[in-house]
Amino acid sequence: MRLYFFVLFVCLSATLPAQKYGNPALGQDVPLQLQFDTVIQVSNRYRERGSEFRVVRREYLDNFMQNVSDSLSQYPREIERLEEEKAALQQQIDATASEVSDRDATIAELNEERDSVSLLGMQFDKGTYSLIMWALVIGLLVALLVALASTRIAAASSTELKCERDKLAEELEQSRKSRLTVEQDLRRQLQDEINRRNA
């Protein structure tokens, strides 16, 4: 009895792969190489004169050849799609190259602006601008020295003004003292008046 079950199990397991695969060339999303390997795997073998042969069903071969034909017919469409994609990418590359050249021109223009200075609406090189600015600084220093010299000359002749200033300062001090005295008298009178009203 055990032998019977064992033989039945072996027979069923031997026929299962063939039944499981069915027509291996009917797989839609299976690569061609895998379909071919599966067709060879499920085919029957026989030997003749030391050579091994495979007996493949005609239906499997026809379906496999149809799949090969379908795959080959898709390649021109795929090539066309890739060519269109290549053309689109080339356009993007050309547009990007144009943008890069525009940016390079802008960078060169900005570098030129950076290396020059605008003074009174005119563009000067930085060296020329520096020379002009130092000339102006030196000119202003000379004018300052001339002004200081003339101030010293004016200070020497201003002794009379100093005397008048001293007189005016003395008069101002006397005026301030008299004003302070008047102010103190007015405060006393105001306080006396406040005290009378409160009393």
Short mmCIF file of C-alpha atoms in Angstrom, two decimals:
data_model
loop_
_atom_site.label_atom_id
_atom_site.label_comp_id
_atom_site.label_asym_id
_atom_site.label_seq_id
_atom_site.Cartn_x
_atom_site.Cartn_y
_atom_site.Cartn_z
CA MET A 1 0.00 0.00 0.00
CA ARG A 2 2.80 2.36 0.82
CA LEU A 3 4.46 1.53 -2.42
CA TYR A 4 1.24 2.34 -4.26
CA PHE A 5 1.04 5.81 -2.65
CA PHE A 6 4.71 6.41 -3.33
CA VAL A 7 4.31 5.56 -7.03
CA LEU A 8 1.15 7.70 -7.24
CA PHE A 9 3.00 10.62 -5.59
CA VAL A 10 5.95 10.32 -7.98
CA CYS A 11 3.65 10.21 -11.02
CA LEU A 12 1.66 13.22 -9.87
CA SER A 13 4.75 15.24 -9.03
CA ALA A 14 6.29 14.38 -12.42
CA THR A 15 3.23 15.58 -14.30
CA LEU A 16 2.69 18.71 -12.16
CA PRO A 17 5.44 20.87 -13.74
CA ALA A 18 4.07 20.31 -17.21
CA GLN A 19 0.55 21.09 -16.06
CA LYS A 20 1.75 24.03 -14.01
CA TYR A 21 3.46 25.71 -16.94
CA GLY A 22 0.81 25.08 -19.57
CA ASN A 23 2.00 26.95 -22.64
CA PRO A 24 5.07 28.82 -21.37
CA ALA A 25 5.09 31.09 -24.42
CA LEU A 26 1.73 32.60 -23.47
CA GLY A 27 3.25 34.64 -20.59
CA GLN A 28 2.62 38.29 -21.44
CA ASP A 29 5.16 40.00 -19.21
CA VAL A 30 7.76 37.24 -19.23
CA PRO A 31 11.07 38.01 -20.96
CA LEU A 32 11.81 36.08 -24.17
CA GLN A 33 14.86 34.35 -22.71
CA LEU A 34 12.82 33.02 -19.80
CA GLN A 35 10.05 31.89 -22.16
CA PHE A 36 12.60 30.04 -24.30
CA ASP A 37 14.23 28.41 -21.27
CA THR A 38 10.82 27.34 -19.97
CA VAL A 39 9.79 25.90 -23.36
CA ILE A 40 13.02 23.87 -23.42
CA GLN A 41 12.56 22.81 -19.82
CA VAL A 42 9.01 21.47 -20.30
CA SER A 43 9.77 19.73 -23.60
CA ASN A 44 10.35 15.99 -23.81
CA ARG A 45 13.81 14.51 -24.25
CA TYR A 46 15.09 11.61 -26.19
CA ARG A 47 18.51 10.29 -27.11
CA GLU A 48 19.62 8.93 -30.37
CA ARG A 49 23.16 7.81 -31.11
CA GLY A 50 24.58 9.61 -28.07
CA SER A 51 22.97 12.98 -28.83
CA GLU A 52 20.21 14.48 -26.76
CA PHE A 53 17.23 16.00 -28.51
CA ARG A 54 14.20 17.94 -27.34
CA VAL A 55 10.72 17.44 -28.67
CA VAL A 56 8.88 20.75 -28.43
CA ARG A 57 5.20 21.15 -29.16
CA ARG A 58 4.45 23.08 -32.30
CA GLU A 59 1.97 25.24 -30.39
CA TYR A 60 4.73 26.34 -27.99
CA LEU A 61 7.08 27.20 -30.85
CA ASP A 62 4.36 29.10 -32.74
CA ASN A 63 3.48 31.14 -29.64
CA PHE A 64 7.14 31.78 -28.87
CA MET A 65 7.79 32.93 -32.45
CA GLN A 66 4.74 35.20 -32.25
CA ASN A 67 6.14 36.72 -29.06
CA VAL A 68 9.52 37.22 -30.75
CA SER A 69 7.79 38.86 -33.74
CA ASP A 70 5.77 41.13 -31.42
CA SER A 71 8.90 42.11 -29.53
CA LEU A 72 10.74 42.88 -32.75
CA SER A 73 7.82 44.96 -34.05
CA GLN A 74 7.94 47.05 -30.88
CA TYR A 75 11.58 47.98 -31.35
CA PRO A 76 11.03 50.48 -34.22
CA ARG A 77 8.40 52.26 -32.11
CA GLU A 78 10.75 52.21 -29.14
CA ILE A 79 13.57 53.54 -31.32
CA GLU A 80 11.31 56.29 -32.64
CA ARG A 81 10.26 57.21 -29.09
CA LEU A 82 13.90 57.28 -27.99
CA GLU A 83 14.82 59.44 -30.99
CA GLU A 84 12.07 61.90 -30.07
CA GLU A 85 13.27 61.90 -26.48
CA LYS A 86 16.82 62.45 -27.71
CA ALA A 87 15.66 65.40 -29.85
CA ALA A 88 13.79 66.89 -26.88
CA LEU A 89 16.87 66.46 -24.68
CA GLN A 90 19.02 68.07 -27.39
CA GLN A 91 16.65 71.06 -27.42
CA GLN A 92 16.96 71.30 -23.66
CA ILE A 93 20.74 71.13 -23.96
CA ASP A 94 20.72 73.87 -26.60
CA ALA A 95 18.43 76.03 -24.45
CA THR A 96 20.65 75.44 -21.44
CA ALA A 97 23.75 76.28 -23.48
CA SER A 98 22.06 79.50 -24.58
CA GLU A 99 21.24 80.33 -20.96
CA VAL A 100 24.83 79.57 -19.96
CA SER A 101 26.20 81.88 -22.66
CA ASP A 102 23.76 84.61 -21.56
CA ARG A 103 24.88 84.16 -17.97
CA ASP A 104 28.53 84.24 -19.03
CA ALA A 105 27.88 87.53 -20.83
CA THR A 106 26.12 88.88 -17.74
CA ILE A 107 29.01 87.76 -15.53
CA ALA A 108 31.52 89.46 -17.85
CA GLU A 109 29.43 92.64 -17.79
CA LEU A 110 29.20 92.52 -13.99
CA ASN A 111 32.95 91.95 -13.72
CA GLU A 112 33.52 94.97 -15.94
CA GLU A 113 31.18 97.05 -13.77
CA ARG A 114 32.95 95.75 -10.65
CA ASP A 115 36.35 96.76 -12.03
CA SER A 116 35.19 100.26 -12.91
CA VAL A 117 33.62 103.12 -10.97
CA SER A 118 31.07 105.67 -12.13
CA LEU A 119 31.91 109.25 -11.15
CA LEU A 120 29.70 112.09 -12.32
CA GLY A 121 28.12 109.81 -14.91
CA MET A 122 31.44 108.72 -16.42
CA GLN A 123 33.01 105.27 -16.08
CA PHE A 124 36.56 105.22 -14.74
CA ASP A 125 38.96 102.40 -14.15
CA LYS A 126 39.56 101.81 -10.45
CA GLY A 127 43.18 103.01 -10.75
CA THR A 128 42.09 106.27 -12.40
CA TYR A 129 39.33 106.70 -9.83
CA SER A 130 41.85 106.17 -7.02
CA LEU A 131 44.18 108.74 -8.56
CA ILE A 132 41.36 111.30 -8.84
CA MET A 133 40.27 110.69 -5.24
CA TRP A 134 43.82 111.05 -3.87
CA ALA A 135 44.24 114.27 -5.86
CA LEU A 136 41.01 115.58 -4.30
CA VAL A 137 42.15 114.58 -0.80
CA ILE A 138 45.52 116.27 -1.27
CA GLY A 139 43.78 119.38 -2.66
CA LEU A 140 41.47 119.49 0.34
CA LEU A 141 44.42 119.11 2.71
CA VAL A 142 46.17 122.04 1.02
CA ALA A 143 42.98 124.10 1.31
CA LEU A 144 42.78 123.16 5.00
CA LEU A 145 46.36 124.24 5.59
CA VAL A 146 45.69 127.55 3.85
CA ALA A 147 42.57 128.02 5.98
CA LEU A 148 44.53 127.24 9.15
CA ALA A 149 47.24 129.74 8.19
CA SER A 150 44.69 132.44 7.51
CA THR A 151 43.01 131.62 10.82
CA ARG A 152 46.28 132.11 12.67
CA ILE A 153 46.77 135.42 10.95
CA ALA A 154 43.24 136.40 11.88
CA ALA A 155 43.81 135.22 15.48
CA ALA A 156 46.85 137.44 15.78
CA SER A 157 44.85 140.45 14.69
CA SER A 158 41.92 139.60 16.92
CA THR A 159 43.38 140.83 20.20
CA GLU A 160 41.11 143.87 19.98
CA LEU A 161 38.15 141.59 19.63
CA LYS A 162 39.31 139.74 22.70
CA CYS A 163 39.35 142.91 24.76
CA GLU A 164 35.86 143.79 23.60
CA ARG A 165 34.76 140.30 24.39
CA ASP A 166 36.15 140.57 27.91
CA LYS A 167 34.28 143.84 28.41
CA LEU A 168 31.07 142.28 27.13
CA ALA A 169 31.58 139.27 29.39
CA GLU A 170 32.04 141.54 32.39
CA GLU A 171 28.91 143.50 31.52
CA LEU A 172 27.04 140.27 31.07
CA GLU A 173 28.19 139.06 34.48
CA GLN A 174 27.04 142.29 36.12
CA SER A 175 23.73 142.05 34.31
CA ARG A 176 23.32 138.49 35.50
CA LYS A 177 24.04 139.44 39.11
CA SER A 178 21.56 142.30 39.01
CA ARG A 179 18.95 140.07 37.41
CA LEU A 180 19.55 137.49 40.15
CA THR A 181 19.06 140.14 42.82
CA VAL A 182 15.82 141.33 41.22
CA GLU A 183 14.64 137.78 40.95
CA GLN A 184 15.33 137.09 44.64
CA ASP A 185 13.46 140.26 45.64
CA LEU A 186 10.46 139.20 43.53
CA ARG A 187 10.47 135.78 45.17
CA ARG A 188 10.49 137.29 48.63
CA GLN A 189 7.61 139.57 47.75
CA LEU A 190 5.70 136.64 46.29
CA GLN A 191 6.35 134.55 49.42
CA ASP A 192 5.26 137.46 51.67
CA GLU A 193 2.08 137.81 49.64
CA ILE A 194 1.42 134.05 49.88
CA ASN A 195 2.02 134.13 53.64
CA ARG A 196 -0.41 137.06 54.09
CA ARG A 197 -3.15 135.32 52.19
CA ASN A 198 -2.69 132.12 54.12
CA ALA A 199 -2.66 133.92 57.48
#
